[in-house]
């Protein structure tokens, strides 16, 4: 089946990354509770901003693919180099902001204080470098996709992930004569592993001469890339930055234990959601077929339920893989069922978003998903903070968010799909 052919390789790539990342988190989870919570807060916010700005690489992917189809290496290289230079500049600006305002934000918005604040601030200063490096990696990965060299993306990802685990083991716990750095060692290991990924990509590009020598005009395709990327940047900004920032604020008001529980469960549920991400990307390529979105949704839910059954059976044992904190383990298992239930509707909403974007409805997705996400976040704030509903209210609010978004996008999808079929039939 075409959907499986497209989605299963993506899942295998995600599985390898997830397993190794869990090993990484397991080491951080064995430092101390406040440190684990701080890493979760900082990491989720930086990753969300990276996801927003990563839309630039999607713009390059679209324009670069068109240039490749025309055999226009000059346009392809112009788009690539503009995206890389823009990524480096953005990364430097973000690093500077974290150096000058990072401690203030951690202390005043996320209530991190004392010795934990010192560790978290140093962690932020170092880990903020990952944003620019990741953006560069996104663009080079997009280039490999355009050139049909996707196997190198998998190899590069494995190199980065494995080296990350090794660096973390050495630096967090102070092995082989290195000092014991705790969560700061995790930040250093993460940045070094990403740099290794870039080095690998450069070696492959030079070895196989994948980039042809052409005259470069950095600003030539800037306008086109930004025009294509803008709707997706705005959507990611709302969903992955504003909403994530607000969620971290809400959780930090509840306490460090709740932050740690949420981050731990987020890591676990992401294992079950791997099929969702894989089939969402697959839907971009098969949406013109009648079975596209529907097929992706049912298959993703099927895989999700199978994985969740395993998670429920071993709900008391799985958290032990990531942390040895007994309070965190015992409290996390209590929320397994509700987080699994809440994310069932996350699957169709995510796949429908990708499907709508494939049909050229990026602005529609941006408007509806942004409004619903922001309103749902305010609902979660009322339930969790004002009414003291705890983590259960957080997951109930997320379930309401996913359910409403699914219903709204489903209605818009069938209207858009009908018009798309008429237009291109």
mmCIF file of C-alpha atoms in Angstrom, residues 4 83 96 127 144 210 216:
data_model
loop_
_atom_site.group_PDB
_atom_site.id
_atom_site.type_symbol
_atom_site.label_atom_id
_atom_site.label_comp_id
_atom_site.label_asym_id
_atom_site.label_seq_id
_atom_site.Cartn_x
_atom_site.Cartn_y
_atom_site.Cartn_z
ATOM 1 C CA UNK A 4 2.691 2.341 4.219
ATOM 2 C CA UNK A 83 18.382 29.508 3.679
ATOM 3 C CA UNK A 96 22.679 36.692 21.944
ATOM 4 C CA UNK A 127 21.870 24.797 24.427
ATOM 5 C CA UNK A 144 19.318 15.703 0.313
ATOM 6 C CA UNK A 210 26.514 17.006 -4.747
ATOM 7 C CA UNK A 216 25.589 32.552 -6.081
#
